[in-house]
XYZ file of C-alpha atoms in Angstrom:
732
model
C 115.655 91.668 172.124
C 114.197 91.970 168.793
C 113.676 95.749 168.849
C 116.185 98.456 168.909
C 116.779 100.751 171.927
C 116.866 104.351 171.610
C 120.198 105.666 171.167
C 120.002 108.373 173.839
C 118.797 105.518 176.264
C 121.964 103.257 175.664
C 123.383 104.380 178.863
C 120.331 103.452 180.938
C 120.667 100.698 183.594
C 119.992 97.402 182.092
C 116.710 96.917 184.002
C 114.914 98.111 186.917
C 115.197 94.688 188.735
C 115.656 94.766 192.403
C 117.733 91.858 193.322
C 118.761 90.214 195.653
C 115.718 91.500 197.781
C 115.908 92.080 201.290
C 112.687 93.251 203.179
C 113.049 95.962 205.822
C 112.194 95.198 209.254
C 109.761 98.192 209.642
C 107.537 100.338 207.342
C 109.290 103.543 205.907
C 107.884 106.389 203.963
C 109.092 106.627 200.304
C 110.675 109.498 199.230
C 111.748 108.902 195.478
C 108.020 109.606 194.763
C 105.149 109.755 197.296
C 103.399 107.184 199.110
C 100.247 105.877 197.461
C 96.832 107.448 197.909
C 93.362 106.893 196.582
C 92.388 103.912 194.487
C 94.041 104.702 191.051
C 97.005 102.481 191.713
C 94.920 99.770 193.843
C 95.649 96.862 191.127
C 99.509 97.365 191.328
C 101.275 94.315 192.147
C 104.606 93.304 193.786
C 106.548 90.535 192.253
C 108.948 88.297 194.020
C 110.967 86.058 191.661
C 112.902 83.033 192.712
C 114.255 82.645 196.183
C 114.308 86.571 196.319
C 116.393 86.769 193.397
C 114.559 89.600 191.763
C 111.934 92.091 192.746
C 109.570 93.800 190.278
C 106.061 95.456 190.157
C 103.014 94.765 187.765
C 99.437 95.429 187.479
C 96.200 93.408 187.594
C 94.297 93.609 184.250
C 91.995 90.808 184.910
C 90.992 88.784 187.732
C 93.532 86.168 186.760
C 96.326 87.961 184.881
C 98.837 90.691 185.381
C 100.666 92.905 182.811
C 104.463 93.366 183.860
C 107.771 93.521 182.081
C 109.309 90.740 180.183
C 112.628 91.965 181.637
C 111.684 90.552 184.848
C 111.942 87.240 183.654
C 114.827 87.398 181.095
C 117.911 85.712 181.834
C 119.988 88.581 180.797
C 117.712 91.639 180.033
C 120.766 93.728 179.001
C 121.290 91.236 176.187
C 117.728 90.110 175.252
C 114.196 90.215 176.565
C 113.240 86.996 175.069
C 111.225 84.939 177.671
C 109.927 81.575 176.918
C 106.066 81.298 177.059
C 104.593 79.027 179.653
C 105.667 78.412 183.360
C 108.249 80.764 184.736
C 111.631 79.212 185.287
C 111.687 80.631 188.931
C 108.801 80.400 191.300
C 107.294 83.807 191.145
C 104.770 85.152 193.830
C 102.614 88.123 193.208
C 101.016 90.515 196.121
C 98.239 92.175 194.524
C 96.228 95.350 195.801
C 98.238 95.754 199.155
C 99.884 99.377 199.169
C 101.242 98.405 202.568
C 102.985 94.979 202.405
C 102.833 94.518 206.266
C 99.044 94.587 205.805
C 96.611 91.657 205.008
C 94.389 93.242 202.434
C 94.514 92.158 198.404
C 95.620 88.855 197.696
C 98.940 86.730 197.246
C 99.033 84.429 194.207
C 101.609 82.421 192.299
C 102.498 83.247 188.546
C 102.031 80.086 186.678
C 102.009 81.166 182.849
C 103.968 83.784 181.022
C 102.657 85.009 177.472
C 105.344 87.300 176.360
C 105.401 90.129 173.634
C 108.229 89.833 171.107
C 108.172 93.614 170.182
C 108.556 95.292 173.558
C 109.214 94.976 177.183
C 105.727 93.416 178.272
C 104.446 89.930 179.259
C 101.148 88.799 180.357
C 101.298 86.687 183.763
C 98.612 84.489 184.617
C 97.970 83.626 188.203
C 97.225 80.407 189.842
C 93.536 81.410 190.961
C 91.356 84.561 190.623
C 91.616 87.681 192.665
C 88.667 89.150 194.203
C 88.292 92.440 195.961
C 90.695 94.081 193.654
C 89.291 96.009 190.541
C 91.752 95.399 187.565
C 93.133 98.308 185.684
C 91.432 99.706 182.326
C 93.773 99.905 179.610
C 93.845 103.374 177.651
C 93.134 103.326 173.804
C 94.892 106.604 173.410
C 98.704 106.619 173.080
C 100.675 109.008 175.411
C 101.651 112.248 173.674
C 104.713 114.505 174.150
C 104.147 116.900 177.014
C 101.412 114.567 178.607
C 102.051 114.264 182.418
C 101.433 110.651 183.627
C 101.657 108.823 187.046
C 103.615 105.814 187.802
C 103.708 103.418 190.726
C 106.037 100.457 191.936
C 107.446 98.805 194.848
C 111.269 99.683 193.887
C 113.785 101.370 195.661
C 113.454 104.678 196.879
C 116.035 107.279 197.809
C 116.777 105.927 201.178
C 115.418 102.410 201.037
C 116.545 99.335 199.371
C 113.197 97.322 199.685
C 110.413 99.507 201.005
C 107.226 97.830 202.367
C 104.917 100.561 200.932
C 103.966 101.066 197.293
C 104.874 104.530 196.137
C 104.120 106.882 193.376
C 105.424 109.533 191.071
C 104.782 111.903 188.172
C 106.626 111.957 184.998
C 106.333 113.828 181.515
C 106.247 112.134 177.975
C 109.156 113.273 175.970
C 108.458 111.337 172.885
C 106.787 108.080 171.573
C 107.373 105.471 169.094
C 105.145 102.293 168.276
C 105.985 100.410 171.304
C 107.324 102.800 173.937
C 107.623 106.193 175.233
C 110.547 108.216 176.536
C 109.694 110.029 179.848
C 111.386 112.305 182.449
C 110.420 112.182 186.108
C 109.059 115.347 187.724
C 110.049 116.903 191.007
C 112.884 114.517 191.453
C 110.828 111.314 190.921
C 112.546 108.412 189.347
C 111.691 104.857 188.756
C 114.282 102.790 190.536
C 114.967 98.913 190.626
C 111.913 97.037 191.290
C 109.664 99.409 190.062
C 110.136 97.436 186.638
C 106.567 96.405 185.174
C 104.679 98.921 187.482
C 101.649 100.764 185.951
C 101.803 103.960 184.196
C 98.585 105.967 184.090
C 96.994 108.657 182.355
C 94.901 111.640 184.020
C 91.996 109.385 183.557
C 93.467 106.631 185.462
C 93.728 104.265 182.332
C 96.854 102.096 182.068
C 99.002 103.476 179.089
C 102.446 102.053 179.827
C 104.704 99.948 181.997
C 107.829 101.089 183.792
C 110.775 99.417 181.862
C 114.222 101.397 182.311
C 115.548 104.353 183.704
C 118.522 106.525 184.441
C 117.681 106.054 188.262
C 118.906 109.383 189.344
C 118.520 109.811 193.245
C 117.689 106.002 193.785
C 119.226 104.112 196.652
C 122.494 102.729 195.440
C 122.970 104.900 192.588
C 126.158 106.969 192.235
C 125.204 110.435 193.453
C 126.502 111.960 190.264
C 123.755 110.209 188.403
C 121.001 113.052 188.526
C 118.972 112.087 185.357
C 115.356 110.943 186.230
C 114.607 110.032 182.367
C 113.581 106.712 181.390
C 111.631 104.482 178.902
C 108.157 103.094 179.531
C 106.711 100.258 177.481
C 103.306 101.110 175.709
C 100.277 98.995 176.429
C 97.586 101.323 175.037
C 97.357 99.401 171.634
C 97.266 95.986 173.313
C 93.792 95.504 174.568
C 92.781 93.235 171.806
C 96.048 91.037 172.445
C 95.334 91.087 175.954
C 91.580 90.212 175.621
C 92.240 87.453 173.350
C 94.853 85.876 175.704
C 92.645 86.392 178.834
C 89.434 85.424 177.115
C 90.637 82.233 175.614
C 89.709 78.837 176.824
C 92.403 77.325 178.616
C 94.502 74.912 176.666
C 95.773 71.366 177.711
C 99.316 71.670 178.456
C 100.957 69.039 180.526
C 104.658 70.403 180.354
C 103.413 73.785 180.842
C 105.118 75.444 177.827
C 102.362 77.268 176.597
C 101.655 74.927 173.681
C 98.566 72.510 173.425
C 99.424 68.634 174.104
C 96.978 66.006 173.927
C 96.438 62.780 175.771
C 94.967 59.608 173.991
C 93.861 56.653 175.544
C 93.977 53.163 174.266
C 92.298 51.100 177.057
C 92.457 47.775 175.171
C 96.196 47.837 174.694
C 98.483 45.227 175.766
C 101.106 45.889 178.347
C 103.610 43.530 179.377
C 101.764 40.640 177.963
C 98.392 41.503 179.673
C 95.885 42.134 177.083
C 93.454 45.138 177.738
C 95.759 46.382 180.496
C 95.348 49.842 178.656
C 97.692 52.790 178.138
C 97.436 56.540 177.651
C 99.692 58.252 175.030
C 100.793 61.815 175.494
C 101.705 63.800 172.448
C 103.510 67.072 173.533
C 102.827 69.983 171.378
C 105.520 71.890 169.535
C 107.207 68.697 168.273
C 108.364 67.950 171.857
C 107.799 64.238 171.666
C 105.431 61.578 173.058
C 105.226 59.458 176.100
C 103.432 56.278 177.322
C 101.613 56.010 180.700
C 100.520 52.762 181.909
C 100.210 50.989 185.444
C 103.740 49.198 185.114
C 105.409 52.649 185.795
C 106.693 52.943 189.280
C 105.018 56.138 189.792
C 101.457 55.067 188.650
C 99.261 53.273 191.245
C 98.288 49.655 190.601
C 99.821 47.145 188.128
C 98.994 46.302 184.596
C 96.790 43.407 184.549
C 94.527 41.777 181.942
C 91.253 43.877 181.204
C 91.971 46.815 183.664
C 91.245 49.180 180.704
C 93.298 51.957 182.113
C 92.179 55.082 180.639
C 88.589 53.995 179.809
C 87.546 57.465 180.949
C 89.823 60.674 181.435
C 89.567 64.377 181.892
C 92.065 67.324 182.801
C 92.435 70.242 185.330
C 95.525 71.954 186.927
C 94.584 70.476 190.172
C 97.542 71.672 191.994
C 97.392 75.091 190.251
C 101.017 75.157 189.531
C 100.239 76.101 185.665
C 100.814 72.449 184.371
C 97.826 70.583 183.170
C 97.087 67.278 185.213
C 95.491 64.323 183.700
C 92.696 62.660 185.567
C 92.449 58.755 184.452
C 89.551 56.450 185.198
C 90.072 52.529 185.424
C 86.712 51.362 186.337
C 87.477 47.736 185.495
C 90.287 47.710 188.020
C 90.159 44.611 190.336
C 91.162 45.654 193.892
C 92.391 42.390 195.416
C 89.623 39.729 194.815
C 87.019 42.556 194.203
C 86.366 42.534 190.684
C 85.756 45.792 188.737
C 85.684 47.848 191.664
C 87.639 50.598 189.839
C 89.806 53.610 190.636
C 90.966 57.089 189.642
C 94.396 58.949 189.662
C 95.335 62.341 189.051
C 98.597 62.062 187.161
C 100.515 65.630 187.603
C 102.072 67.634 184.766
C 105.420 69.103 185.320
C 107.899 71.265 182.883
C 109.373 68.128 181.800
C 105.991 66.291 181.485
C 103.717 64.116 183.126
C 104.989 62.412 186.061
C 108.629 64.152 186.225
C 107.750 66.538 188.822
C 108.180 65.958 192.741
C 104.246 65.380 192.848
C 103.231 62.535 190.694
C 100.097 61.022 191.534
C 96.925 61.335 193.728
C 95.237 58.088 193.953
C 91.321 57.443 194.750
C 89.913 54.096 195.469
C 87.078 53.022 197.917
C 88.598 52.045 201.405
C 91.620 54.045 201.130
C 92.384 57.826 201.979
C 89.902 60.163 203.554
C 86.670 61.450 203.179
C 83.784 59.209 201.797
C 85.916 57.161 199.716
C 87.966 56.208 202.715
C 84.792 55.486 204.694
C 83.419 53.237 202.054
C 84.191 49.747 200.859
C 84.975 48.452 197.540
C 82.519 46.079 196.007
C 82.364 44.116 192.976
C 81.042 46.120 189.954
C 81.230 49.560 191.654
C 83.055 50.820 188.477
C 84.658 53.789 190.301
C 85.731 56.132 187.477
C 83.166 55.104 184.756
C 82.434 58.936 184.213
C 84.959 61.867 185.114
C 84.363 65.586 185.114
C 87.030 67.994 186.160
C 87.618 71.666 186.095
C 87.810 74.779 188.235
C 85.003 76.689 189.898
C 84.193 80.184 189.144
C 85.958 80.856 192.506
C 89.246 79.103 191.167
C 88.862 76.020 193.212
C 89.942 72.651 191.171
C 87.521 69.739 191.497
C 87.025 66.301 190.178
C 83.559 64.449 189.689
C 83.784 60.680 189.981
C 81.041 58.546 188.845
C 80.390 55.178 190.501
C 77.399 53.845 188.834
C 77.542 50.269 190.138
C 77.659 51.421 193.832
C 75.251 49.370 196.170
C 73.766 51.782 198.803
C 72.728 49.412 201.694
C 70.784 46.393 200.150
C 70.121 48.408 197.022
C 72.081 47.006 194.520
C 73.994 49.237 191.640
C 71.911 52.226 192.803
C 75.014 54.398 192.147
C 76.754 57.528 193.339
C 79.278 60.090 192.546
C 82.305 61.433 194.420
C 82.988 65.248 194.579
C 86.743 65.573 195.009
C 88.173 69.087 196.065
C 91.122 70.402 197.974
C 92.390 67.428 200.007
C 88.995 65.577 200.689
C 85.971 63.875 198.979
C 82.463 63.582 199.611
C 79.721 61.175 198.129
C 76.550 62.100 196.443
C 73.760 59.771 195.912
C 69.887 60.163 195.413
C 69.782 59.432 199.202
C 71.680 62.633 199.743
C 69.677 65.601 201.176
C 67.850 67.628 198.379
C 68.954 65.197 195.731
C 65.805 64.522 193.641
C 64.788 60.809 192.765
C 64.775 57.883 194.922
C 67.292 54.969 195.601
C 66.211 52.237 193.548
C 68.235 49.059 192.302
C 70.119 49.467 188.903
C 69.426 53.206 188.743
C 73.082 53.462 187.966
C 73.256 57.256 189.462
C 76.797 58.346 188.158
C 76.788 56.909 184.714
C 77.404 60.139 183.219
C 78.644 63.331 184.664
C 79.319 67.016 183.623
C 80.656 69.994 185.062
C 81.637 73.670 184.353
C 82.803 76.539 186.650
C 78.970 76.991 187.727
C 77.087 73.820 187.857
C 77.422 69.979 188.000
C 75.218 67.361 186.390
C 74.997 63.544 187.496
C 72.661 61.308 185.602
C 71.025 57.995 186.420
C 69.947 56.828 182.786
C 68.672 53.669 184.083
C 66.108 55.192 186.813
C 62.558 53.972 186.144
C 60.239 57.001 185.690
C 56.517 56.157 186.565
C 57.153 52.389 185.946
C 59.054 52.998 182.765
C 62.372 51.246 183.116
C 65.489 52.881 181.886
C 63.676 56.129 181.218
C 66.294 58.110 183.085
C 66.621 61.302 185.170
C 69.591 63.681 186.214
C 70.343 66.107 189.196
C 71.680 69.479 188.842
C 73.990 71.180 191.443
C 75.976 74.088 192.343
C 79.606 74.019 193.541
C 78.531 75.831 196.876
C 78.761 73.210 199.558
C 75.860 72.717 201.879
C 75.686 72.095 205.629
C 76.630 68.410 204.602
C 79.602 69.568 202.903
C 78.141 68.387 199.501
C 77.452 70.555 196.431
C 74.034 72.180 196.683
C 71.170 70.291 194.668
C 69.134 72.767 192.382
C 66.778 70.543 190.785
C 66.078 67.313 188.846
C 65.203 66.603 185.334
C 63.117 63.847 183.755
C 60.654 63.705 180.671
C 57.765 63.293 182.725
C 58.162 66.979 184.126
C 55.832 69.487 182.327
C 59.015 71.695 181.692
C 60.735 69.034 179.656
C 59.350 68.092 176.239
C 58.430 64.418 175.296
C 57.478 61.929 177.977
C 59.270 59.401 179.931
C 59.225 56.069 178.182
C 61.068 52.809 178.682
C 64.427 52.498 177.408
C 64.911 56.288 176.475
C 68.058 56.620 178.807
C 67.498 60.264 179.256
C 70.980 61.301 180.724
C 73.245 58.764 179.211
C 75.337 61.696 177.881
C 75.978 65.089 179.503
C 77.335 68.205 178.409
C 77.789 71.403 180.247
C 79.262 74.805 178.952
C 79.172 78.283 180.773
C 76.994 80.837 179.306
C 76.938 84.660 179.361
C 73.794 86.236 178.227
C 73.461 89.738 176.690
C 73.595 92.367 179.762
C 75.072 90.065 182.147
C 78.618 90.892 183.623
C 80.115 87.284 183.428
C 79.181 83.987 182.261
C 77.611 82.863 185.667
C 74.923 80.737 183.674
C 75.244 77.382 182.052
C 73.919 75.460 179.054
C 73.169 71.802 179.747
C 72.964 69.247 176.799
C 71.077 65.929 177.758
C 71.383 63.029 175.192
C 68.640 60.341 175.289
C 70.123 57.838 172.711
C 67.077 55.436 173.104
C 64.326 58.091 172.452
C 61.809 56.889 169.973
C 60.654 59.635 167.531
C 57.823 59.385 165.113
C 58.949 60.450 161.599
C 56.619 60.998 158.688
C 54.176 58.917 160.436
C 56.452 56.142 161.159
C 58.035 55.090 164.757
C 61.731 55.238 164.613
C 62.935 53.076 167.480
C 65.962 54.220 169.377
C 66.683 57.026 167.027
C 67.962 59.547 169.909
C 67.141 63.127 170.845
C 69.151 65.631 172.835
C 67.463 68.326 175.031
C 69.355 71.701 175.882
C 68.518 73.615 179.072
C 69.424 77.091 180.314
C 70.533 76.957 183.819
C 70.734 80.589 185.575
C 73.073 81.894 188.165
C 70.086 81.773 190.789
C 69.573 77.898 189.924
C 66.309 78.012 187.960
C 66.002 76.502 184.579
C 64.325 76.454 181.161
C 64.307 74.221 178.202
C 65.645 76.153 175.052
C 65.477 73.249 172.376
C 65.717 70.015 171.333
C 68.222 68.428 168.710
C 67.278 65.457 166.402
C 67.888 64.729 162.621
C 64.226 64.960 162.036
C 62.736 64.320 158.402
C 64.471 64.039 155.162
C 62.805 67.348 154.090
C 63.582 69.735 157.137
C 66.481 71.914 157.410
C 68.510 69.704 159.656
C 71.220 67.353 158.065
C 70.218 63.766 158.019
C 67.160 61.727 158.888
C 66.139 60.082 161.947
C 66.116 56.332 161.596
C 65.661 53.334 163.911
C 68.902 52.538 165.663
C 70.884 55.810 164.992
C 71.432 56.585 168.850
C 71.626 60.265 168.241
C 72.936 61.741 171.311
C 75.104 58.646 172.573
C 77.884 61.081 173.138
C 77.946 64.973 173.758
C 80.784 67.492 173.856
C 80.070 71.346 174.422
C 82.275 74.294 174.454
C 82.056 78.044 175.062
C 85.190 79.228 173.059
C 84.846 82.899 174.374
C 84.115 82.231 177.943
C 84.665 86.050 179.073
C 82.531 87.381 176.180
C 78.835 87.794 175.807
C 77.776 84.376 174.377
C 76.798 83.990 170.834
C 75.546 81.261 168.419
C 79.115 81.456 167.197
C 80.637 80.711 170.585
C 78.468 78.138 172.053
C 79.133 74.916 170.265
C 77.616 71.524 170.704
C 78.885 68.108 169.155
C 76.507 65.105 168.863
C 77.703 61.631 168.432
C 75.638 59.347 166.377
C 77.783 56.214 166.255
C 75.079 53.705 164.954
C 74.248 56.107 161.988
C 74.191 53.856 158.479
C 75.985 55.704 155.695
C 74.182 54.263 152.702
C 74.137 50.585 153.115
C 77.214 50.680 155.608
C 75.966 49.919 158.914
C 77.229 51.429 162.155
C 79.648 53.782 160.198
C 78.791 56.655 162.518
C 78.673 60.448 162.362
C 79.091 63.565 164.125
C 76.893 66.544 163.964
C 77.561 69.901 165.385
C 75.411 72.638 166.315
C 75.024 76.056 168.220
C 74.054 75.497 171.865
C 71.853 78.903 171.421
C 71.007 78.791 167.688
C 68.470 77.148 165.688
C 69.522 73.454 164.913
C 69.080 73.486 160.989
C 70.686 76.962 160.737
C 73.857 75.913 162.456
C 74.445 72.125 161.966
C 77.175 70.475 160.324
C 77.510 66.913 159.380
C 80.747 64.996 159.524
C 81.580 61.542 158.361
C 84.523 59.678 156.966
C 85.494 61.170 153.472
C 83.272 64.194 153.443
C 84.091 67.874 152.835
C 84.977 68.494 156.329
C 88.213 66.625 155.917
C 87.806 63.605 158.155
C 89.789 61.359 155.981
C 88.956 57.762 154.644
C 85.705 56.416 153.776
C 82.805 55.242 155.676
C 83.372 51.601 156.960
C 81.052 49.191 158.814
C 81.240 49.120 162.537
C 83.668 52.106 162.724
C 81.043 53.800 165.130
C 82.358 57.313 164.349
C 81.023 59.532 167.117
C 81.900 57.317 170.134
C 84.533 59.380 171.115
C 84.374 63.158 170.650
C 85.854 66.234 172.581
C 85.703 69.955 172.124
C 88.702 71.996 172.845
C 88.987 76.004 172.472
C 90.670 75.414 169.033
C 88.907 72.286 167.443
C 86.836 69.224 167.672
C 88.780 65.850 168.549
C 87.089 62.807 166.944
C 88.477 59.392 167.965
C 88.242 56.443 165.666
C 89.201 53.621 167.860
C 87.379 51.135 165.797
C 89.094 51.421 162.552
C 89.763 51.722 159.636
C 93.341 51.866 161.060
C 94.318 48.464 162.783
C 95.281 50.459 166.052
C 92.874 53.500 165.899
C 93.193 57.018 165.052
C 92.327 60.407 166.418
C 91.497 63.522 164.258
C 91.600 67.000 165.284
C 89.294 69.300 163.165
C 89.725 73.160 163.289
C 86.705 75.209 164.424
C 86.099 76.062 160.714
C 85.711 72.464 159.726
C 82.934 71.886 162.313
C 81.115 75.141 162.072
C 78.276 75.608 159.661
C 79.436 77.856 156.769
C 83.088 77.385 157.753
C 85.766 76.597 155.220
C 87.414 73.341 155.547
C 91.109 73.562 156.507
C 93.924 70.818 157.272
C 93.084 68.448 160.076
C 95.834 66.923 162.365
C 95.930 63.143 162.699
C 97.436 61.145 165.568
C 97.920 57.545 164.582
C 100.239 54.719 165.978
C 103.025 54.290 163.768
C 103.220 58.016 162.931
C 104.713 61.197 164.602
C 106.666 59.210 167.098
C 103.836 56.903 168.437
C 104.544 53.227 168.357
C 102.882 51.039 165.921
C 100.810 49.242 168.770
C 97.479 49.374 170.221
C 93.858 47.854 169.977
C 91.438 50.866 170.720
C 93.753 54.085 170.093
C 91.392 57.078 170.462
C 88.817 55.430 172.763
C 89.135 58.835 174.524
C 91.144 62.095 173.803
C 91.654 65.073 176.213
């Protein structure tokens, strides 16, 4: 423990931890304090840690987060309150909003992540899924003062019960405060007992000011009758609102080994494995200097076997699919042959664990046509299906993990390469196509529905960039869905988009490829209580634009649409490089293919969205830098601000910090991915012989930001083997 205890409290019990825990056979009235009444203590939680090793209390401060005591998770609270960030060592079950534990109200969740304080007996504990129907506690902004009366609650022992089944409360008086704690004395014989640790301490306005921490435990069950003192110490939280909000409101990091430090998975789908050229590998770099790992199909826990030109890792995404606190990696291998069926494709969810991906009991969930259940089990693998060419994974607003799998080469009946997508959730999956009820468009050969997919907590977008619109081949369209399942068990179709609609600017033209790239980010407008809307970005890299009177073929364009919670939409802007004299960086030129790739992020998903928090990155891989053809560039914009005001130009060697110099056919912009901390730009085509990935901090990719040091991942450095062929093709 890094802070010093009060001298007069040195004789306190080491912690108010109940353990081992034994539940009473029948309810009993608590007498240390009083049975709970009213709603003030409604968000109180009971925590069971390990195999009934310890019992604690806590309080809900957000739909997904509790505040509780760090001492609940410390190995030896008497010696130190240091608790590692990340997944708890022991399984921890939280029952929230259930004053009588024999009831069914409230919710039961697992604690999957700890974010400890280092200055006091406090830890934030993330739940595996949101809690509904229980209003979180509000943190006070005023410190407790001497003489102030406060109320406390907990599920700990009473005078007569070892493990009561009802929440109890009591009153206490503040004796004194310091910067992190308050000394208190129980009123009318009330005392915090073992098991009350981490329980809420409220002021008269029912705001959270502190947590139960330590007590003399006078009158508590099992304490010597000669101990009559009811004094104790409470850990202050009234000054922690900004810390709580920063942690609760942050974008979830990729954390394969669940230690609270960001990790990264980088695909090299052209890498050779066991002599098989193009078999493909994924390399994982664990944050905090915890090493690297290689994943390929020759590992005994990964389905399939490495074969030439499988291109394992051609598509990837991440999600905590089994909700254990460890990020899971979703890997697409669309060029996989299934038996003699070429390029049928398959997808795997590779599960994270405390010792890294693939080290836990659950290692791999496998998806291929003709195997398993749902639509995949009922279908047949065909040549050129390319299952897994596009992937989008995440968690719905209700807390349900999902994966969307694009299968653009799927034939529907006799219609070749019409395409479909598979929506995976829970232990089942279901197909979506342009033949599904309510999905706009018609099933036609070579539409390639499912070529690009995007999803956030609110919506799903699936495109058919090769769909003919009004006779214009490859003009492209897309469909948008909510996660609500309709009567067929499919996500509910909301609307379709193409450039022949009056509500979409431009006009459908042959080769536009509207929908060739997609990006979605949650959006919270001013006045809204939560981010229940989305901003959808749609790339049309084949768009022709007239610039200064001249037609620029395949220069590219990006549209942005606002999607409301009710499912309506409106176009809010377009992005292009424009002319050489406008306020947007660059100039639209033939063959740039602006919008070939897209990535979007809301860096503050709980807050009202602003121009600074809503970010879009656009890949322009065919951009010529001077006379250097296909050098490529990335441009960043605000998703809700004027393009020219908020754009930034990123190329090799410029002030943003992307190293090197522009090189021919490097195609910078083919691989881009936003996280909550920065923008990953892959350079699989050089200049390094194996490829590289650069992580640019947000300041580097934000207009007006000051460039800071970037992080580079390159084979032959940082524990990565000096091998590969397209390292950085995808980074997640």
